[in-house]
Amino acid sequence: MHKLEDRTVVLGVSGGIAAYRACELCRLLVKEGARVAVVMTEPAARLVGPATFQALSGRPVEVGWGGASSAAGMEHIDLGRDADAIVVAPATANTLAKIRLGLADNLLTSSVLASRCPLVLAPAMNTRMWENPATRENLAWLHTQARVWLVGPDQGPLACGEEGAGRMAEPAAILEAVCAALRPADLAGARLLVSAGPTREAIDPVRYLSNRSSGKMGYALAAAAARRGAKVVLVSGPTALPVPPGVEHVPVSCAAEMAREVKSRAGRCDALLMAAAVADFTVARPARAKLKKDRVQGPLRLTLVPTEDILASLGRARRGRRPLLVGFAAETGDPVPAAKSKLEKKRLDLVVANDVSEAGAGFEVDTNHLYLVEKDGVREIPPASKEACAERILDRLAERLKTRR
Ligand code: PMT
């Protein structure tokens, strides 16, 4: 079965060098069964000939303000209204800025403005443009929009000869995002609690012990689950990430707060996904006032005591009376044996294991490489963006919830 059978996808191509890689995306969309309507900006059409996209999509290609396919001259509304999804690849800094501001100065941007369907954006630009505060601000706003799916950019060599963030994501990853955006709401009605980010264990009022979790994995899960129709509560340690649209956010700081907020809500949930990196130890007696360097004689000794293991506490409740418990296992080296042991010891239903010493996996990075460990076996999720990994985890969760009901 083709994933995009009977779906109409508008492929917007804006004027970046990566426009040539949109040809491959067009081919993949058609291969998955989509009717692909290509809309190019004029700068894009100077980089790649519209005839190439016409041959790949089998349909007329619109350039600039268009005019190729609609006799009534209403393409700026028709295209967006009739699309099941719009994907802009590459999305240049300029086009992203226009979308953020609601500008409609060509057929691509006006189709986006006149549409309500999922909008997949694959940014591609020079690293300094990507890091510019104006682009960061536009991205932060786009992140808060329920219909927007951002894919990439990747790190790597850029057309300008520089190296860094700004390379358009792989066409296969963009196709994956389009498929995910059009997936039916298979988690509608499910109540999920996702934990994310690090905890901070106070040493004194200004210092703390923490870890490298950025929250990206947990936030990707929360965002994807909300998009798939679930009611999501995100209990999160401190992160720099925007709260995904439609998600209830419960900010916490230390492991004890995380335990309190998770445990008080767990009984009302169908599933709990613990992506947070909760501290295993906390400071026994944090100082009430800032520790002064010159008042400490010799080495400063901290006494650390274990925190409550939240998952293990919840795992002790009888199965059937508790939510489906999904733990993570952050290991260095082969994570599967430790994940199997956590599955059993904490009485979990599923453990998502990652080797945090592997390049492109674990803490802080935008990608991960995972293993889903269950009683009946292990499934690998090959290296992919955290968003794509989140979809795979939720595919399995949706199956488990279905058999539970
Ligand atoms: O946030 P990112 O930068 O995107 O990084 C993602 C990640 C590496 C944090 C994530 O993929 C991950 O592995 N999260 C779990 C980190 C962790 O604490 O693993 P652990 O093996 O130490 O703990 C096992 C499980 O027990 C985890 O689900 C954890 O949330 C839970 N736990 C741990 C301690 C504790 N006191 N209570 C718990 O419930």
CSV table of N, CA, C and O in Angstrom, one decimal, residues 105-213:
chain,number,residue,atom,x,y,z
A,105,ASP,N,3.5,37.0,-1.6
A,105,ASP,CA,4.0,37.8,-2.8
A,105,ASP,C,4.4,36.9,-3.9
A,105,ASP,O,5.0,37.3,-4.9
A,106,ASN,N,4.0,35.6,-3.9
A,106,ASN,CA,4.1,34.7,-5.0
A,106,ASN,C,3.2,33.5,-4.8
A,106,ASN,O,2.5,33.5,-3.7
A,107,LEU,N,3.1,32.6,-5.8
A,107,LEU,CA,2.1,31.6,-5.6
A,107,LEU,C,2.4,30.6,-4.5
A,107,LEU,O,1.5,30.1,-3.8
A,108,LEU,N,3.7,30.4,-4.2
A,108,LEU,CA,4.1,29.5,-3.1
A,108,LEU,C,3.6,30.1,-1.8
A,108,LEU,O,2.9,29.4,-1.0
A,109,THR,N,4.0,31.3,-1.5
A,109,THR,CA,3.7,31.9,-0.2
A,109,THR,C,2.2,32.2,-0.1
A,109,THR,O,1.6,32.0,1.0
A,110,SER,N,1.5,32.5,-1.2
A,110,SER,CA,0.1,32.8,-1.0
A,110,SER,C,-0.7,31.5,-0.9
A,110,SER,O,-1.7,31.4,-0.2
A,111,SER,N,-0.2,30.4,-1.5
A,111,SER,CA,-0.8,29.1,-1.3
A,111,SER,C,-0.7,28.6,0.2
A,111,SER,O,-1.6,28.1,0.8
A,112,VAL,N,0.5,28.9,0.8
A,112,VAL,CA,0.7,28.6,2.2
A,112,VAL,C,-0.3,29.4,3.1
A,112,VAL,O,-1.0,28.8,3.9
A,113,LEU,N,-0.4,30.7,2.8
A,113,LEU,CA,-1.3,31.6,3.6
A,113,LEU,C,-2.8,31.2,3.4
A,113,LEU,O,-3.5,31.3,4.4
A,114,ALA,N,-3.1,30.7,2.2
A,114,ALA,CA,-4.5,30.3,2.0
A,114,ALA,C,-4.9,28.9,2.3
A,114,ALA,O,-5.9,28.3,1.8
A,115,SER,N,-4.0,28.2,3.1
A,115,SER,CA,-4.2,26.8,3.4
A,115,SER,C,-4.4,26.5,4.9
A,115,SER,O,-3.9,27.4,5.7
A,116,ARG,N,-5.0,25.4,5.2
A,116,ARG,CA,-5.0,25.0,6.6
A,116,ARG,C,-4.4,23.6,6.9
A,116,ARG,O,-4.4,23.1,7.9
A,117,CYS,N,-3.9,23.0,5.8
A,117,CYS,CA,-3.4,21.6,5.9
A,117,CYS,C,-2.1,21.6,6.5
A,117,CYS,O,-1.4,22.6,6.7
A,118,PRO,N,-1.6,20.4,6.9
A,118,PRO,CA,-0.2,20.3,7.4
A,118,PRO,C,0.8,21.0,6.5
A,118,PRO,O,0.7,20.8,5.3
A,119,LEU,N,1.8,21.6,7.1
A,119,LEU,CA,2.8,22.3,6.3
A,119,LEU,C,4.2,21.8,6.8
A,119,LEU,O,4.6,22.0,7.9
A,120,VAL,N,4.9,21.1,5.9
A,120,VAL,CA,6.2,20.6,6.2
A,120,VAL,C,7.2,21.5,5.6
A,120,VAL,O,7.2,21.8,4.4
A,121,LEU,N,8.1,22.0,6.5
A,121,LEU,CA,9.1,22.9,6.0
A,121,LEU,C,10.5,22.3,6.2
A,121,LEU,O,10.9,21.8,7.3
A,122,ALA,N,11.3,22.3,5.1
A,122,ALA,CA,12.7,21.8,5.2
A,122,ALA,C,13.6,22.9,4.9
A,122,ALA,O,14.0,23.2,3.8
A,123,PRO,N,14.0,23.6,6.0
A,123,PRO,CA,14.9,24.8,5.8
A,123,PRO,C,16.3,24.4,5.2
A,123,PRO,O,16.8,23.3,5.4
A,124,ALA,N,16.8,25.3,4.4
A,124,ALA,CA,18.2,25.1,3.8
A,124,ALA,C,18.8,26.4,3.6
A,124,ALA,O,18.1,27.3,2.9
A,125,MET,N,19.9,26.7,4.1
A,125,MET,CA,20.6,28.0,3.9
A,125,MET,C,22.0,27.9,4.5
A,125,MET,O,22.4,26.9,5.1
A,126,ASN,N,22.7,29.0,4.3
A,126,ASN,CA,24.0,29.2,4.8
A,126,ASN,C,24.0,29.2,6.4
A,126,ASN,O,23.0,29.7,7.0
A,127,THR,N,25.0,28.7,7.0
A,127,THR,CA,25.0,28.5,8.5
A,127,THR,C,24.7,29.9,9.2
A,127,THR,O,23.9,29.9,10.2
A,128,ARG,N,25.4,30.9,8.7
A,128,ARG,CA,25.2,32.2,9.4
A,128,ARG,C,23.8,32.7,9.2
A,128,ARG,O,23.2,33.4,10.2
A,129,MET,N,23.1,32.4,8.1
A,129,MET,CA,21.7,32.8,7.9
A,129,MET,C,20.9,32.0,8.9
A,129,MET,O,19.9,32.5,9.5
A,130,TRP,N,21.2,30.7,9.0
A,130,TRP,CA,20.4,29.8,9.9
A,130,TRP,C,20.6,30.3,11.4
A,130,TRP,O,19.6,30.3,12.2
A,131,GLU,N,21.8,30.8,11.7
A,131,GLU,CA,22.0,31.2,13.1
A,131,GLU,C,21.6,32.6,13.4
A,131,GLU,O,21.6,33.1,14.6
A,132,ASN,N,21.3,33.4,12.4
A,132,ASN,CA,20.9,34.8,12.6
A,132,ASN,C,19.7,34.9,13.5
A,132,ASN,O,18.7,34.1,13.4
A,133,PRO,N,19.7,35.8,14.5
A,133,PRO,CA,18.6,36.0,15.4
A,133,PRO,C,17.2,36.1,14.7
A,133,PRO,O,16.2,35.6,15.2
A,134,ALA,N,17.2,36.8,13.6
A,134,ALA,CA,15.9,36.9,12.9
A,134,ALA,C,15.4,35.6,12.4
A,134,ALA,O,14.2,35.3,12.6
A,135,THR,N,16.3,34.7,11.9
A,135,THR,CA,15.8,33.4,11.5
A,135,THR,C,15.4,32.6,12.7
A,135,THR,O,14.4,31.8,12.7
A,136,ARG,N,16.2,32.7,13.8
A,136,ARG,CA,15.9,31.9,15.1
A,136,ARG,C,14.5,32.3,15.6
A,136,ARG,O,13.7,31.5,16.0
A,137,GLU,N,14.2,33.6,15.5
A,137,GLU,CA,12.9,34.1,16.0
A,137,GLU,C,11.8,33.5,15.1
A,137,GLU,O,10.7,33.1,15.6
A,138,ASN,N,12.0,33.6,13.8
A,138,ASN,CA,11.0,33.0,12.9
A,138,ASN,C,10.8,31.5,13.2
A,138,ASN,O,9.6,31.1,13.2
A,139,LEU,N,11.9,30.8,13.4
A,139,LEU,CA,11.8,29.4,13.6
A,139,LEU,C,11.0,29.1,14.9
A,139,LEU,O,10.2,28.2,15.0
A,140,ALA,N,11.3,29.9,16.0
A,140,ALA,CA,10.7,29.7,17.3
A,140,ALA,C,9.2,29.9,17.1
A,140,ALA,O,8.4,29.1,17.7
A,141,TRP,N,8.7,30.9,16.3
A,141,TRP,CA,7.3,31.1,16.1
A,141,TRP,C,6.7,29.9,15.3
A,141,TRP,O,5.7,29.3,15.6
A,142,LEU,N,7.4,29.5,14.2
A,142,LEU,CA,6.9,28.4,13.4
A,142,LEU,C,6.8,27.1,14.3
A,142,LEU,O,5.8,26.3,14.1
A,143,HIS,N,7.7,26.9,15.2
A,143,HIS,CA,7.6,25.7,16.1
A,143,HIS,C,6.3,25.7,16.9
A,143,HIS,O,5.9,24.6,17.3
A,144,THR,N,5.7,26.9,17.2
A,144,THR,CA,4.5,26.9,18.0
A,144,THR,C,3.3,26.6,17.2
A,144,THR,O,2.2,26.6,17.7
A,145,GLN,N,3.4,26.5,15.9
A,145,GLN,CA,2.2,26.4,15.0
A,145,GLN,C,1.8,24.9,14.9
A,145,GLN,O,2.7,24.1,14.4
A,146,ALA,N,0.6,24.5,15.2
A,146,ALA,CA,0.2,23.1,15.3
A,146,ALA,C,0.4,22.4,13.9
A,146,ALA,O,0.7,21.3,13.9
A,147,ARG,N,0.2,23.2,12.8
A,147,ARG,CA,0.2,22.5,11.5
A,147,ARG,C,1.6,22.4,10.9
A,147,ARG,O,1.8,21.8,9.9
A,148,VAL,N,2.6,23.0,11.6
A,148,VAL,CA,3.9,23.1,11.0
A,148,VAL,C,4.8,21.9,11.4
A,148,VAL,O,4.9,21.6,12.6
A,149,TRP,N,5.4,21.2,10.5
A,149,TRP,CA,6.4,20.2,10.7
A,149,TRP,C,7.7,20.7,10.2
A,149,TRP,O,7.9,20.9,9.0
A,150,LEU,N,8.7,20.8,11.1
A,150,LEU,CA,10.0,21.3,10.6
A,150,LEU,C,10.9,20.0,10.5
A,150,LEU,O,11.0,19.2,11.4
A,151,VAL,N,11.6,19.9,9.4
A,151,VAL,CA,12.5,18.8,9.2
A,151,VAL,C,13.9,19.4,8.9
A,151,VAL,O,14.1,20.1,7.9
A,152,GLY,N,14.9,19.0,9.7
A,152,GLY,CA,16.2,19.6,9.5
A,152,GLY,C,16.3,21.0,9.9
A,152,GLY,O,15.5,21.5,10.6
A,153,PRO,N,17.4,21.7,9.5
A,153,PRO,CA,18.4,21.2,8.5
A,153,PRO,C,19.4,20.3,9.1
A,153,PRO,O,19.5,20.3,10.4
A,154,ASP,N,20.2,19.7,8.3
A,154,ASP,CA,21.3,18.8,8.8
A,154,ASP,C,22.6,19.6,8.8
A,154,ASP,O,22.7,20.7,8.3
A,155,GLN,N,23.6,19.0,9.5
A,155,GLN,CA,24.9,19.6,9.5
A,155,GLN,C,25.7,19.0,8.3
A,155,GLN,O,25.4,17.9,7.9
A,156,GLY,N,26.6,19.7,7.8
A,156,GLY,CA,27.4,19.1,6.7
A,156,GLY,C,28.0,20.2,5.8
A,156,GLY,O,27.9,21.4,6.1
A,157,PRO,N,28.7,19.7,4.7
A,157,PRO,CA,29.2,20.7,3.8
A,157,PRO,C,28.1,21.4,3.1
A,157,PRO,O,27.1,20.8,2.7
A,158,LEU,N,28.2,22.7,2.9
A,158,LEU,CA,27.2,23.5,2.3
A,158,LEU,C,27.7,24.0,0.9
A,158,LEU,O,28.9,24.0,0.6
A,159,ALA,N,26.7,24.4,0.0
A,159,ALA,CA,27.1,24.7,-1.3
A,159,ALA,C,28.1,25.9,-1.4
A,159,ALA,O,28.9,26.0,-2.3
A,160,CYS,N,28.0,26.8,-0.3
A,160,CYS,CA,28.9,28.0,-0.3
A,160,CYS,C,30.3,27.6,0.0
A,160,CYS,O,31.2,28.5,0.1
A,161,GLY,N,30.6,26.3,0.3
A,161,GLY,CA,31.9,25.9,0.6
A,161,GLY,C,32.2,25.8,2.1
A,161,GLY,O,33.2,25.3,2.6
A,162,GLU,N,31.2,26.3,2.9
A,162,GLU,CA,31.4,26.3,4.4
A,162,GLU,C,30.8,25.0,4.9
A,162,GLU,O,30.2,24.2,4.1
A,163,GLU,N,31.0,24.7,6.1
A,163,GLU,CA,30.5,23.5,6.8
A,163,GLU,C,29.7,23.9,8.0
A,163,GLU,O,30.1,24.8,8.7
A,164,GLY,N,28.6,23.3,8.2
A,164,GLY,CA,27.8,23.6,9.4
A,164,GLY,C,26.4,23.2,9.3
A,164,GLY,O,26.0,22.5,8.3
A,165,ALA,N,25.5,23.8,10.1
A,165,ALA,CA,24.1,23.6,10.0
A,165,ALA,C,23.5,24.4,8.9
A,165,ALA,O,23.8,25.5,8.7
A,166,GLY,N,22.6,23.8,8.1
A,166,GLY,CA,22.0,24.5,7.0
A,166,GLY,C,21.7,23.7,5.8
A,166,GLY,O,21.0,24.1,4.9
A,167,ARG,N,22.2,22.5,5.8
A,167,ARG,CA,22.1,21.6,4.7
A,167,ARG,C,20.6,21.0,4.7
A,167,ARG,O,20.2,20.6,5.8
A,168,MET,N,19.9,21.0,3.6
A,168,MET,CA,18.6,20.5,3.6
A,168,MET,C,18.5,19.1,4.0
A,168,MET,O,19.4,18.3,3.6
A,169,ALA,N,17.6,18.7,4.8
A,169,ALA,CA,17.4,17.3,5.3
A,169,ALA,C,17.3,16.4,4.0
A,169,ALA,O,17.0,16.8,2.9
A,170,GLU,N,17.6,15.1,4.3
A,170,GLU,CA,17.6,14.1,3.2
A,170,GLU,C,16.2,14.0,2.7
A,170,GLU,O,15.2,14.0,3.5
A,171,PRO,N,16.0,13.9,1.3
A,171,PRO,CA,14.6,13.8,0.8
A,171,PRO,C,13.8,12.7,1.4
A,171,PRO,O,12.6,12.8,1.7
A,172,ALA,N,14.4,11.6,1.8
A,172,ALA,CA,13.7,10.5,2.4
A,172,ALA,C,13.2,10.9,3.8
A,172,ALA,O,12.0,10.5,4.2
A,173,ALA,N,13.9,11.7,4.5
A,173,ALA,CA,13.5,12.2,5.8
A,173,ALA,C,12.3,13.2,5.7
A,173,ALA,O,11.3,13.2,6.5
A,174,ILE,N,12.3,14.0,4.6
A,174,ILE,CA,11.2,14.9,4.3
A,174,ILE,C,10.0,14.2,3.9
A,174,ILE,O,8.9,14.5,4.4
A,175,LEU,N,10.2,13.1,3.1
A,175,LEU,CA,9.0,12.3,2.7
A,175,LEU,C,8.4,11.7,4.0
A,175,LEU,O,7.2,11.6,4.1
A,176,GLU,N,9.2,11.2,4.9
A,176,GLU,CA,8.8,10.6,6.1
A,176,GLU,C,7.9,11.6,6.9
A,176,GLU,O,6.9,11.2,7.5
A,177,ALA,N,8.3,12.9,7.0
A,177,ALA,CA,7.6,13.9,7.7
A,177,ALA,C,6.2,14.1,7.0
A,177,ALA,O,5.2,14.3,7.7
A,178,VAL,N,6.2,14.1,5.7
A,178,VAL,CA,4.9,14.3,5.0
A,178,VAL,C,4.0,13.2,5.3
A,178,VAL,O,2.8,13.4,5.6
A,179,CYS,N,4.5,11.9,5.3
A,179,CYS,CA,3.7,10.8,5.6
A,179,CYS,C,3.2,10.9,7.1
A,179,CYS,O,2.0,10.6,7.3
A,180,ALA,N,4.1,11.3,8.0
A,180,ALA,CA,3.7,11.4,9.4
A,180,ALA,C,2.6,12.5,9.5
A,180,ALA,O,1.6,12.3,10.3
A,181,ALA,N,2.7,13.6,8.8
A,181,ALA,CA,1.8,14.7,8.9
A,181,ALA,C,0.4,14.3,8.4
A,181,ALA,O,-0.6,14.8,8.9
A,182,LEU,N,0.3,13.3,7.5
A,182,LEU,CA,-0.9,12.9,7.0
A,182,LEU,C,-1.5,11.6,7.6
A,182,LEU,O,-2.5,11.1,7.2
A,183,ARG,N,-0.8,11.1,8.6
A,183,ARG,CA,-1.2,9.9,9.3
A,183,ARG,C,-2.5,10.2,10.1
A,183,ARG,O,-2.7,11.2,10.6
A,184,PRO,N,-3.5,9.2,10.1
A,184,PRO,CA,-4.7,9.4,10.8
A,184,PRO,C,-4.4,9.5,12.3
A,184,PRO,O,-3.4,9.1,12.8
A,185,ALA,N,-5.3,10.2,13.0
A,185,ALA,CA,-5.1,10.4,14.5
A,185,ALA,C,-5.3,9.1,15.3
A,185,ALA,O,-6.3,9.0,15.9
A,186,ASP,N,-4.3,8.3,15.2
A,186,ASP,CA,-4.4,6.9,15.8
A,186,ASP,C,-4.3,6.9,17.3
A,186,ASP,O,-4.5,5.9,18.0
A,187,LEU,N,-4.0,8.1,17.9
A,187,LEU,CA,-3.9,8.2,19.4
A,187,LEU,C,-5.1,9.0,20.0
A,187,LEU,O,-5.0,9.5,21.1
A,188,ALA,N,-6.1,9.3,19.1
A,188,ALA,CA,-7.2,10.1,19.5
A,188,ALA,C,-7.8,9.5,20.8
A,188,ALA,O,-8.1,8.3,20.8
A,189,GLY,N,-8.0,10.3,21.8
A,189,GLY,CA,-8.7,9.8,23.0
A,189,GLY,C,-7.7,9.3,24.1
A,189,GLY,O,-8.0,9.1,25.2
A,190,ALA,N,-6.4,9.0,23.6
A,190,ALA,CA,-5.5,8.5,24.6
A,190,ALA,C,-4.9,9.6,25.5
A,190,ALA,O,-4.7,10.7,25.0
A,191,ARG,N,-4.7,9.3,26.8
A,191,ARG,CA,-4.1,10.3,27.7
A,191,ARG,C,-2.7,9.9,28.0
A,191,ARG,O,-2.5,8.8,28.6
A,192,LEU,N,-1.8,10.7,27.6
A,192,LEU,CA,-0.3,10.4,27.7
A,192,LEU,C,0.4,11.4,28.6
A,192,LEU,O,0.1,12.6,28.6
A,193,LEU,N,1.3,10.8,29.4
A,193,LEU,CA,2.2,11.7,30.2
A,193,LEU,C,3.6,11.5,29.7
A,193,LEU,O,4.0,10.3,29.6
A,194,VAL,N,4.2,12.5,29.3
A,194,VAL,CA,5.6,12.4,28.8
A,194,VAL,C,6.5,13.2,29.7
A,194,VAL,O,6.1,14.4,30.1
A,195,SER,N,7.6,12.6,30.2
A,195,SER,CA,8.5,13.4,30.9
A,195,SER,C,9.8,13.7,30.1
A,195,SER,O,10.1,12.9,29.2
A,196,ALA,N,10.4,14.9,30.3
A,196,ALA,CA,11.5,15.3,29.4
A,196,ALA,C,12.5,16.1,30.2
A,196,ALA,O,12.2,16.7,31.2
A,197,GLY,N,13.7,16.2,29.6
A,197,GLY,CA,14.7,17.1,30.1
A,197,GLY,C,15.4,16.6,31.3
A,197,GLY,O,15.2,15.5,31.8
A,198,PRO,N,16.3,17.5,31.9
A,198,PRO,CA,17.1,17.0,33.0
A,198,PRO,C,16.4,17.4,34.3
A,198,PRO,O,15.4,18.1,34.3
A,199,THR,N,16.9,17.0,35.5
A,199,THR,CA,16.5,17.6,36.7
A,199,THR,C,17.7,18.3,37.3
A,199,THR,O,18.9,18.1,36.9
A,200,ARG,N,17.5,19.3,38.2
A,200,ARG,CA,18.6,20.0,38.8
A,200,ARG,C,18.5,19.8,40.3
A,200,ARG,O,17.5,20.1,41.0
A,201,GLU,N,19.6,19.2,40.9
A,201,GLU,CA,19.6,19.0,42.3
A,201,GLU,C,20.5,20.0,43.0
A,201,GLU,O,21.7,20.1,42.7
A,202,ALA,N,19.8,20.8,43.8
A,202,ALA,CA,20.5,22.0,44.4
A,202,ALA,C,21.6,21.6,45.3
A,202,ALA,O,21.5,20.7,46.2
A,203,ILE,N,22.8,22.3,45.2
A,203,ILE,CA,23.9,22.2,46.2
A,203,ILE,C,23.7,23.4,47.2
A,203,ILE,O,23.9,23.2,48.3
A,204,ASP,N,23.4,24.6,46.6
A,204,ASP,CA,23.1,25.7,47.4
A,204,ASP,C,22.2,26.6,46.5
A,204,ASP,O,21.8,26.1,45.4
A,205,PRO,N,21.8,27.8,46.9
A,205,PRO,CA,20.8,28.5,46.1
A,205,PRO,C,21.3,28.9,44.7
A,205,PRO,O,20.5,29.3,43.8
A,206,VAL,N,22.6,28.8,44.4
A,206,VAL,CA,23.1,29.2,43.1
A,206,VAL,C,23.7,28.0,42.3
A,206,VAL,O,24.0,28.1,41.1
A,207,ARG,N,24.0,26.9,42.9
A,207,ARG,CA,24.7,25.8,42.2
A,207,ARG,C,23.8,24.5,42.3
A,207,ARG,O,23.0,24.3,43.2
A,208,TYR,N,24.0,23.7,41.2
A,208,TYR,CA,23.2,22.4,41.2
A,208,TYR,C,24.0,21.3,40.5
A,208,TYR,O,24.9,21.6,39.7
A,209,LEU,N,23.5,20.1,40.7
A,209,LEU,CA,24.0,18.9,39.9
A,209,LEU,C,23.0,18.6,38.9
A,209,LEU,O,21.8,18.6,39.2
A,210,SER,N,23.4,18.4,37.6
A,210,SER,CA,22.4,18.1,36.6
A,210,SER,C,23.1,17.2,35.5
A,210,SER,O,24.1,16.6,35.8
A,211,ASN,N,22.5,17.1,34.4
A,211,ASN,CA,23.0,16.3,33.3
A,211,ASN,C,22.8,17.0,31.9
A,211,ASN,O,22.2,18.0,31.9
A,212,ARG,N,23.2,16.3,30.9
A,212,ARG,CA,23.2,16.9,29.5
A,212,ARG,C,21.9,16.9,28.8
A,212,ARG,O,21.8,17.3,27.6
A,213,SER,N,20.8,16.4,29.4
A,213,SER,CA,19.6,16.3,28.6
A,213,SER,C,19.1,17.6,28.2
A,213,SER,O,19.0,18.5,29.0
